[in-house]
GROMACS .gro file of C-alpha atoms in nm:
model
  404
    1UNK     CA    1  11.302  -0.590  -0.412
    2UNK     CA    2  10.931  -0.468  -0.401
    3UNK     CA    3  10.668  -0.651  -0.277
    4UNK     CA    4  10.356  -0.785  -0.382
    5UNK     CA    5   9.962  -0.792  -0.283
    6UNK     CA    6  10.019  -1.086  -0.158
    7UNK     CA    7  10.319  -1.037   0.032
    8UNK     CA    8  10.191  -0.685   0.255
    9UNK     CA    9   9.855  -0.903   0.406
   10UNK     CA   10  10.094  -0.949   0.662
   11UNK     CA   11  10.505  -0.837   0.782
   12UNK     CA   12  10.753  -1.156   0.759
   13UNK     CA   13  10.920  -1.287   1.031
   14UNK     CA   14  10.751  -1.078   1.339
   15UNK     CA   15  10.631  -1.212   1.592
   16UNK     CA   16  10.223  -1.191   1.618
   17UNK     CA   17  10.217  -0.971   1.912
   18UNK     CA   18  10.492  -0.775   1.710
   19UNK     CA   19  10.272  -0.570   1.516
   20UNK     CA   20   9.893  -0.492   1.464
   21UNK     CA   21   9.584  -0.512   1.180
   22UNK     CA   22   9.486  -0.149   1.053
   23UNK     CA   23   9.119  -0.310   1.045
   24UNK     CA   24   9.172  -0.191   1.452
   25UNK     CA   25   9.164   0.118   1.357
   26UNK     CA   26   8.891   0.131   1.022
   27UNK     CA   27   8.651  -0.138   1.086
   28UNK     CA   28   8.279  -0.027   1.250
   29UNK     CA   29   8.232  -0.343   1.430
   30UNK     CA   30   8.572  -0.326   1.615
   31UNK     CA   31   8.448   0.012   1.655
   32UNK     CA   32   8.198  -0.039   1.814
   33UNK     CA   33   8.292  -0.309   2.034
   34UNK     CA   34   8.564  -0.110   2.151
   35UNK     CA   35   8.256   0.098   2.333
   36UNK     CA   36   8.108  -0.160   2.437
   37UNK     CA   37   8.403  -0.389   2.612
   38UNK     CA   38   8.686  -0.095   2.665
   39UNK     CA   39   8.559   0.248   2.690
   40UNK     CA   40   8.221   0.109   2.938
   41UNK     CA   41   8.459  -0.120   3.187
   42UNK     CA   42   8.740   0.091   3.208
   43UNK     CA   43   8.799   0.410   3.391
   44UNK     CA   44   8.783   0.733   3.220
   45UNK     CA   45   8.957   1.049   3.287
   46UNK     CA   46   8.702   1.299   3.334
   47UNK     CA   47   8.814   1.659   3.474
   48UNK     CA   48   9.071   1.744   3.691
   49UNK     CA   49   9.018   1.866   4.032
   50UNK     CA   50   9.035   2.280   4.000
   51UNK     CA   51   8.817   2.271   3.729
   52UNK     CA   52   8.492   2.133   3.958
   53UNK     CA   53   8.709   2.363   4.254
   54UNK     CA   54   8.384   2.474   4.441
   55UNK     CA   55   8.088   2.325   4.588
   56UNK     CA   56   7.841   2.349   4.302
   57UNK     CA   57   8.079   2.330   3.999
   58UNK     CA   58   8.034   2.091   3.705
   59UNK     CA   59   8.155   1.966   3.429
   60UNK     CA   60   8.083   1.759   3.146
   61UNK     CA   61   8.168   1.502   2.992
   62UNK     CA   62   8.139   1.181   2.759
   63UNK     CA   63   8.128   0.775   2.861
   64UNK     CA   64   8.073   0.537   2.625
   65UNK     CA   65   7.871   0.810   2.391
   66UNK     CA   66   7.649   0.885   2.683
   67UNK     CA   67   7.669   1.203   2.857
   68UNK     CA   68   7.830   1.210   3.194
   69UNK     CA   69   7.858   1.510   3.462
   70UNK     CA   70   8.127   1.548   3.742
   71UNK     CA   71   7.976   1.770   4.043
   72UNK     CA   72   8.064   1.896   4.336
   73UNK     CA   73   7.838   1.935   4.628
   74UNK     CA   74   7.827   2.169   4.917
   75UNK     CA   75   7.933   1.897   5.142
   76UNK     CA   76   8.267   1.898   4.944
   77UNK     CA   77   8.233   1.541   4.796
   78UNK     CA   78   8.259   1.452   4.477
   79UNK     CA   79   7.986   1.351   4.280
   80UNK     CA   80   7.918   1.226   3.892
   81UNK     CA   81   7.602   1.111   3.737
   82UNK     CA   82   7.456   1.022   3.338
   83UNK     CA   83   7.347   1.371   3.197
   84UNK     CA   84   7.009   1.254   3.169
   85UNK     CA   85   6.625   1.308   3.302
   86UNK     CA   86   6.522   1.013   3.444
   87UNK     CA   87   6.168   1.145   3.309
   88UNK     CA   88   6.228   1.190   2.957
   89UNK     CA   89   6.577   1.138   2.903
   90UNK     CA   90   6.670   1.518   2.862
   91UNK     CA   91   6.953   1.688   2.911
   92UNK     CA   92   6.939   1.866   3.270
   93UNK     CA   93   7.321   2.023   3.241
   94UNK     CA   94   7.326   2.199   2.920
   95UNK     CA   95   7.589   2.354   2.913
   96UNK     CA   96   8.032   2.245   2.937
   97UNK     CA   97   8.080   2.378   3.264
   98UNK     CA   98   7.885   2.610   3.547
   99UNK     CA   99   7.796   2.646   3.913
  100UNK     CA  100   7.420   2.546   4.045
  101UNK     CA  101   7.288   2.515   4.353
  102UNK     CA  102   6.976   2.327   4.189
  103UNK     CA  103   6.979   2.108   3.832
  104UNK     CA  104   6.637   2.179   3.676
  105UNK     CA  105   6.534   1.971   3.356
  106UNK     CA  106   6.446   2.224   3.092
  107UNK     CA  107   6.173   1.990   2.902
  108UNK     CA  108   5.975   1.939   3.269
  109UNK     CA  109   6.084   2.123   3.468
  110UNK     CA  110   6.175   1.859   3.752
  111UNK     CA  111   6.426   1.915   3.977
  112UNK     CA  112   6.730   1.764   4.138
  113UNK     CA  113   6.951   1.870   4.444
  114UNK     CA  114   7.359   1.804   4.415
  115UNK     CA  115   7.328   1.480   4.507
  116UNK     CA  116   7.115   1.332   4.253
  117UNK     CA  117   6.765   1.323   4.436
  118UNK     CA  118   6.452   1.426   4.278
  119UNK     CA  119   6.333   1.754   4.442
  120UNK     CA  120   6.012   1.824   4.225
  121UNK     CA  121   5.821   1.655   3.979
  122UNK     CA  122   5.608   1.879   3.782
  123UNK     CA  123   5.197   1.879   3.886
  124UNK     CA  124   5.298   1.491   4.083
  125UNK     CA  125   4.960   1.384   4.129
  126UNK     CA  126   4.902   1.326   3.765
  127UNK     CA  127   5.158   1.044   3.860
  128UNK     CA  128   5.034   0.913   4.227
  129UNK     CA  129   4.735   0.598   3.997
  130UNK     CA  130   5.060   0.458   3.879
  131UNK     CA  131   5.295   0.526   4.195
  132UNK     CA  132   5.555   0.725   4.083
  133UNK     CA  133   5.736   0.926   4.286
  134UNK     CA  134   5.986   1.164   4.411
  135UNK     CA  135   6.222   0.868   4.566
  136UNK     CA  136   6.216   0.670   4.222
  137UNK     CA  137   6.314   0.906   3.995
  138UNK     CA  138   6.685   0.986   4.100
  139UNK     CA  139   6.957   1.096   3.892
  140UNK     CA  140   7.166   0.738   3.826
  141UNK     CA  141   7.524   0.756   3.940
  142UNK     CA  142   7.852   0.690   3.794
  143UNK     CA  143   8.181   0.550   4.005
  144UNK     CA  144   8.411   0.795   4.038
  145UNK     CA  145   8.792   0.812   4.153
  146UNK     CA  146   9.027   1.075   4.232
  147UNK     CA  147   9.411   1.062   4.208
  148UNK     CA  148   9.692   1.297   4.199
  149UNK     CA  149   9.377   1.547   4.128
  150UNK     CA  150   9.282   1.347   3.885
  151UNK     CA  151   8.924   1.285   3.822
  152UNK     CA  152   8.799   0.951   3.642
  153UNK     CA  153   8.412   0.800   3.589
  154UNK     CA  154   8.337   0.403   3.472
  155UNK     CA  155   8.012   0.307   3.405
  156UNK     CA  156   8.048  -0.026   3.488
  157UNK     CA  157   7.922  -0.091   3.876
  158UNK     CA  158   8.142  -0.420   3.902
  159UNK     CA  159   8.386  -0.300   3.693
  160UNK     CA  160   8.749  -0.348   3.900
  161UNK     CA  161   8.823  -0.040   4.193
  162UNK     CA  162   9.036   0.241   4.017
  163UNK     CA  163   9.343   0.167   4.233
  164UNK     CA  164   9.379  -0.195   4.157
  165UNK     CA  165   9.275  -0.080   3.819
  166UNK     CA  166   9.593   0.156   3.793
  167UNK     CA  167   9.841   0.015   4.035
  168UNK     CA  168  10.136   0.140   4.095
  169UNK     CA  169  10.156   0.343   3.760
  170UNK     CA  170  10.085   0.628   3.851
  171UNK     CA  171  10.266   0.687   4.109
  172UNK     CA  172  10.605   0.889   3.916
  173UNK     CA  173  10.303   1.189   3.946
  174UNK     CA  174  10.253   1.182   4.322
  175UNK     CA  175  10.516   1.451   4.390
  176UNK     CA  176  10.454   1.747   4.156
  177UNK     CA  177  10.108   1.697   4.152
  178UNK     CA  178   9.971   1.618   4.511
  179UNK     CA  179  10.190   1.860   4.676
  180UNK     CA  180  10.070   2.217   4.570
  181UNK     CA  181   9.727   2.286   4.506
  182UNK     CA  182   9.736   2.316   4.102
  183UNK     CA  183   9.478   2.444   3.850
  184UNK     CA  184   9.371   2.416   3.413
  185UNK     CA  185   9.551   2.718   3.368
  186UNK     CA  186   9.486   2.597   2.970
  187UNK     CA  187   9.169   2.375   2.833
  188UNK     CA  188   9.123   2.346   2.407
  189UNK     CA  189   8.980   2.050   2.169
  190UNK     CA  190   9.016   1.989   1.795
  191UNK     CA  191   8.859   1.705   1.642
  192UNK     CA  192   9.113   1.548   1.434
  193UNK     CA  193   9.015   1.228   1.138
  194UNK     CA  194   9.220   0.943   1.247
  195UNK     CA  195   9.164   0.673   1.510
  196UNK     CA  196   9.170   0.723   1.886
  197UNK     CA  197   9.421   0.440   1.945
  198UNK     CA  198   9.662   0.668   1.752
  199UNK     CA  199   9.686   0.937   1.940
  200UNK     CA  200   9.737   0.712   2.251
  201UNK     CA  201  10.050   0.534   2.055
  202UNK     CA  202  10.202   0.888   1.976
  203UNK     CA  203  10.286   0.942   2.386
  204UNK     CA  204  10.406   0.581   2.393
  205UNK     CA  205  10.569   0.583   2.068
  206UNK     CA  206  10.900   0.773   2.124
  207UNK     CA  207  11.056   0.668   1.855
  208UNK     CA  208  10.820   0.888   1.699
  209UNK     CA  209  11.051   1.150   1.828
  210UNK     CA  210  11.262   1.180   1.528
  211UNK     CA  211  10.956   1.375   1.325
  212UNK     CA  212  10.958   1.693   1.604
  213UNK     CA  213  11.266   1.934   1.536
  214UNK     CA  214  11.173   2.014   1.881
  215UNK     CA  215  11.277   1.686   2.003
  216UNK     CA  216  11.547   1.627   1.758
  217UNK     CA  217  11.732   1.962   1.911
  218UNK     CA  218  11.622   1.922   2.333
  219UNK     CA  219  11.501   1.501   2.407
  220UNK     CA  220  11.752   1.304   2.135
  221UNK     CA  221  12.011   1.499   2.173
  222UNK     CA  222  11.989   1.493   2.616
  223UNK     CA  223  12.233   1.263   2.851
  224UNK     CA  224  12.109   0.964   2.905
  225UNK     CA  225  11.781   1.016   2.673
  226UNK     CA  226  11.834   0.574   2.506
  227UNK     CA  227  11.948   0.491   2.855
  228UNK     CA  228  11.648   0.584   3.024
  229UNK     CA  229  11.406   0.257   3.029
  230UNK     CA  230  11.007   0.246   2.990
  231UNK     CA  231  10.855  -0.021   3.303
  232UNK     CA  232  10.615  -0.133   3.201
  233UNK     CA  233  10.243  -0.212   3.419
  234UNK     CA  234   9.911  -0.448   3.426
  235UNK     CA  235   9.628  -0.375   3.212
  236UNK     CA  236   9.798  -0.171   2.930
  237UNK     CA  237   9.952   0.094   3.158
  238UNK     CA  238  10.284   0.281   3.130
  239UNK     CA  239  10.545   0.495   3.267
  240UNK     CA  240  10.919   0.635   3.110
  241UNK     CA  241  11.174   0.722   3.355
  242UNK     CA  242  11.224   1.102   3.345
  243UNK     CA  243  11.540   1.296   3.207
  244UNK     CA  244  11.606   1.654   3.166
  245UNK     CA  245  11.604   1.706   2.800
  246UNK     CA  246  11.869   1.982   2.710
  247UNK     CA  247  11.710   2.293   2.615
  248UNK     CA  248  12.093   2.476   2.581
  249UNK     CA  249  12.017   2.510   2.215
  250UNK     CA  250  11.600   2.592   2.162
  251UNK     CA  251  11.530   3.018   2.180
  252UNK     CA  252  11.320   3.134   2.444
  253UNK     CA  253  11.255   2.776   2.680
  254UNK     CA  254  11.424   2.871   2.970
  255UNK     CA  255  11.308   2.603   3.266
  256UNK     CA  256  11.343   2.792   3.553
  257UNK     CA  257  11.363   2.583   3.911
  258UNK     CA  258  11.131   2.894   3.993
  259UNK     CA  259  10.846   2.719   3.820
  260UNK     CA  260  10.893   2.362   3.876
  261UNK     CA  261  10.692   2.125   4.044
  262UNK     CA  262  10.776   1.960   4.395
  263UNK     CA  263  11.014   1.639   4.305
  264UNK     CA  264  11.086   1.792   4.018
  265UNK     CA  265  11.423   1.847   3.812
  266UNK     CA  266  11.479   2.191   3.646
  267UNK     CA  267  11.327   2.096   3.308
  268UNK     CA  268  11.252   1.707   3.379
  269UNK     CA  269  11.029   1.529   3.143
  270UNK     CA  270  10.790   1.243   3.263
  271UNK     CA  271  10.543   1.021   3.115
  272UNK     CA  272  10.236   0.781   3.207
  273UNK     CA  273   9.935   0.626   3.009
  274UNK     CA  274   9.642   0.488   3.151
  275UNK     CA  275   9.466   0.230   2.939
  276UNK     CA  276   9.295   0.357   2.687
  277UNK     CA  277   9.320   0.686   2.585
  278UNK     CA  278   9.497   0.916   2.894
  279UNK     CA  279   9.852   1.043   2.938
  280UNK     CA  280   9.988   1.289   3.129
  281UNK     CA  281  10.306   1.432   3.005
  282UNK     CA  282  10.581   1.698   3.274
  283UNK     CA  283  10.752   1.836   3.111
  284UNK     CA  284  10.937   2.121   3.391
  285UNK     CA  285  10.673   2.410   3.350
  286UNK     CA  286  10.372   2.294   3.287
  287UNK     CA  287  10.207   1.960   3.286
  288UNK     CA  288   9.980   1.804   2.982
  289UNK     CA  289   9.653   1.561   3.012
  290UNK     CA  290   9.539   1.453   2.693
  291UNK     CA  291   9.250   1.227   2.711
  292UNK     CA  292   9.011   1.112   2.336
  293UNK     CA  293   8.660   1.063   2.262
  294UNK     CA  294   8.598   0.800   1.961
  295UNK     CA  295   8.387   1.004   1.694
  296UNK     CA  296   8.356   0.736   1.418
  297UNK     CA  297   8.649   0.490   1.349
  298UNK     CA  298   8.828   0.781   1.172
  299UNK     CA  299   8.721   1.110   1.376
  300UNK     CA  300   8.800   1.107   1.749
  301UNK     CA  301   8.785   1.482   1.941
  302UNK     CA  302   9.141   1.561   2.140
  303UNK     CA  303   9.091   1.706   2.482
  304UNK     CA  304   9.425   1.936   2.613
  305UNK     CA  305   9.469   2.106   2.960
  306UNK     CA  306   9.727   2.257   3.060
  307UNK     CA  307   9.786   2.281   3.473
  308UNK     CA  308  10.036   2.518   3.660
  309UNK     CA  309  10.067   2.623   4.046
  310UNK     CA  310   9.813   2.771   4.188
  311UNK     CA  311   9.799   3.077   4.297
  312UNK     CA  312  10.126   3.130   4.137
  313UNK     CA  313  10.218   3.504   4.014
  314UNK     CA  314  10.143   3.663   3.710
  315UNK     CA  315  10.471   3.655   3.610
  316UNK     CA  316  10.500   3.306   3.651
  317UNK     CA  317  10.162   3.215   3.474
  318UNK     CA  318  10.315   3.373   3.179
  319UNK     CA  319  10.612   3.234   3.155
  320UNK     CA  320  10.469   2.898   3.175
  321UNK     CA  321  10.184   2.949   2.911
  322UNK     CA  322  10.446   3.078   2.680
  323UNK     CA  323  10.630   2.767   2.712
  324UNK     CA  324  10.291   2.554   2.745
  325UNK     CA  325  10.179   2.685   2.458
  326UNK     CA  326  10.588   2.667   2.199
  327UNK     CA  327  10.544   2.259   2.263
  328UNK     CA  328  10.159   2.205   2.298
  329UNK     CA  329   9.922   2.502   2.224
  330UNK     CA  330   9.751   2.494   1.921
  331UNK     CA  331   9.913   2.658   1.724
  332UNK     CA  332  10.241   2.534   1.864
  333UNK     CA  333  10.524   2.240   1.793
  334UNK     CA  334  10.475   1.941   1.847
  335UNK     CA  335  10.120   1.918   1.966
  336UNK     CA  336  10.024   2.041   1.603
  337UNK     CA  337  10.311   1.813   1.443
  338UNK     CA  338  10.158   1.467   1.672
  339UNK     CA  339   9.822   1.561   1.434
  340UNK     CA  340   9.990   1.489   1.117
  341UNK     CA  341  10.160   1.263   1.213
  342UNK     CA  342   9.848   1.071   1.278
  343UNK     CA  343   9.611   1.185   1.020
  344UNK     CA  344   9.883   1.115   0.751
  345UNK     CA  345   9.849   0.758   0.876
  346UNK     CA  346   9.433   0.705   0.846
  347UNK     CA  347   9.432   0.849   0.498
  348UNK     CA  348   9.677   0.506   0.442
  349UNK     CA  349   9.484   0.258   0.696
  350UNK     CA  350   9.124   0.442   0.540
  351UNK     CA  351   9.221   0.336   0.167
  352UNK     CA  352   9.384  -0.004   0.157
  353UNK     CA  353   9.698   0.123   0.114
  354UNK     CA  354   9.793   0.011   0.467
  355UNK     CA  355   9.754  -0.332   0.592
  356UNK     CA  356   9.917  -0.378   0.867
  357UNK     CA  357  10.152  -0.129   1.174
  358UNK     CA  358  10.519  -0.226   1.259
  359UNK     CA  359  10.588  -0.232   1.675
  360UNK     CA  360  10.893  -0.415   1.634
  361UNK     CA  361  11.152  -0.203   1.764
  362UNK     CA  362  11.323  -0.418   2.079
  363UNK     CA  363  11.597  -0.251   2.266
  364UNK     CA  364  11.586  -0.343   2.623
  365UNK     CA  365  11.295  -0.152   2.760
  366UNK     CA  366  11.518   0.160   2.683
  367UNK     CA  367  11.358   0.466   2.568
  368UNK     CA  368  11.204   0.379   2.180
  369UNK     CA  369  11.155   0.041   2.300
  370UNK     CA  370  10.799  -0.082   2.193
  371UNK     CA  371  10.688  -0.307   2.446
  372UNK     CA  372  10.454  -0.020   2.617
  373UNK     CA  373  10.236  -0.055   2.274
  374UNK     CA  374  10.283  -0.389   2.258
  375UNK     CA  375  10.164  -0.397   2.575
  376UNK     CA  376   9.877  -0.181   2.544
  377UNK     CA  377   9.821  -0.361   2.280
  378UNK     CA  378   9.746  -0.713   2.459
  379UNK     CA  379   9.559  -0.572   2.693
  380UNK     CA  380   9.321  -0.457   2.389
  381UNK     CA  381   9.282  -0.824   2.310
  382UNK     CA  382   9.227  -0.946   2.562
  383UNK     CA  383   8.937  -0.743   2.639
  384UNK     CA  384   8.819  -0.715   2.288
  385UNK     CA  385   8.836  -1.141   2.207
  386UNK     CA  386   9.034  -0.998   1.950
  387UNK     CA  387   9.405  -1.030   1.869
  388UNK     CA  388   9.497  -0.705   1.741
  389UNK     CA  389   9.708  -0.867   1.429
  390UNK     CA  390   9.428  -1.059   1.347
  391UNK     CA  391   9.159  -0.908   1.425
  392UNK     CA  392   8.910  -1.040   1.209
  393UNK     CA  393   8.932  -1.413   1.261
  394UNK     CA  394   8.883  -1.321   1.656
  395UNK     CA  395   9.166  -1.589   1.746
  396UNK     CA  396   9.312  -1.622   2.093
  397UNK     CA  397   9.357  -1.242   2.262
  398UNK     CA  398   9.817  -1.255   2.310
  399UNK     CA  399   9.942  -1.343   2.721
  400UNK     CA  400  10.004  -1.006   2.954
  401UNK     CA  401  10.383  -1.129   2.892
  402UNK     CA  402  10.696  -0.858   2.916
  403UNK     CA  403  10.949  -0.893   2.617
  404UNK     CA  404  11.258  -0.653   2.589
   0.00000   0.00000   0.00000
């Protein structure tokens, strides 16, 4: 029997933490509040260490709308700063990446060293009457942390330290990402017409793998697929037990042991989801790092990195790149399909055809259980002071409890 509009206001007979209001994806006030309460307070992935491999290398990024850059100094120390000259706020770094011994503002030619110290001010005598000098005009530093080759930044000087924030959720990445030198061999960006959380959901909600032709052939058919478990961590993080997809019936994808990362079985699949917007996925021959930059409630910039073993042969790199791009490249199978999935949902959410999203699968934390998404939204609700299921009422956030 069809339901009328009033009946569609919320799911019937479903606990409040088992669905979300679609207002969390579309409301401008909520979007602005997310920048203040989530993105300015949590750890944001900035780049992989291989992207700033040499002294003087820099890489730009953004946290909560504020431009930042990461730089490796001549002392081999990695630092991050706001990408704004302390004089008038002009950008110091105007390219996505590069190398520089010093940084010079193109506007008034103030100069800075790799540690953020002000080296020179054009005609400094003009500032002497007001007592402004180089010692008080250094760059604003951004807190950073490094783990498994990933570099994170945080705008909040008083935020929880990174190791405490992530706990042991990244343990599954330790052997494959810390044993041999790695490097980013693929990078692409795409702007999607969807909310940033909807993308992160695709990396947590394994039920959507039914929508991927490749996953139906290789993943869901694999022995033990439905018997692996989610590990739900504090602060909205999650990781799933590894398994080996069945590639026998997927032409052109040979999971060779010579391409594997340390501690990984041939073809093995691992996934680690970090709150609020970063995912690391290992599929045997390549590592994928996803992160997003919210632009507007229904507009998101996605960044995708493919990571391989540094110094490997050209033959191995070519095959690794081929494996990566078949699935995750801009013209691959899975990644573009995910964009289609969530842009389709966004259209319904934006125009009111969908008022809520169900997160109600319970399978004792097995593969397609929605508990990892529910845990994510408990953390979201706690930080926002709004319930994800009734965000406009500012109801008390749900406690971080675990259900199977």
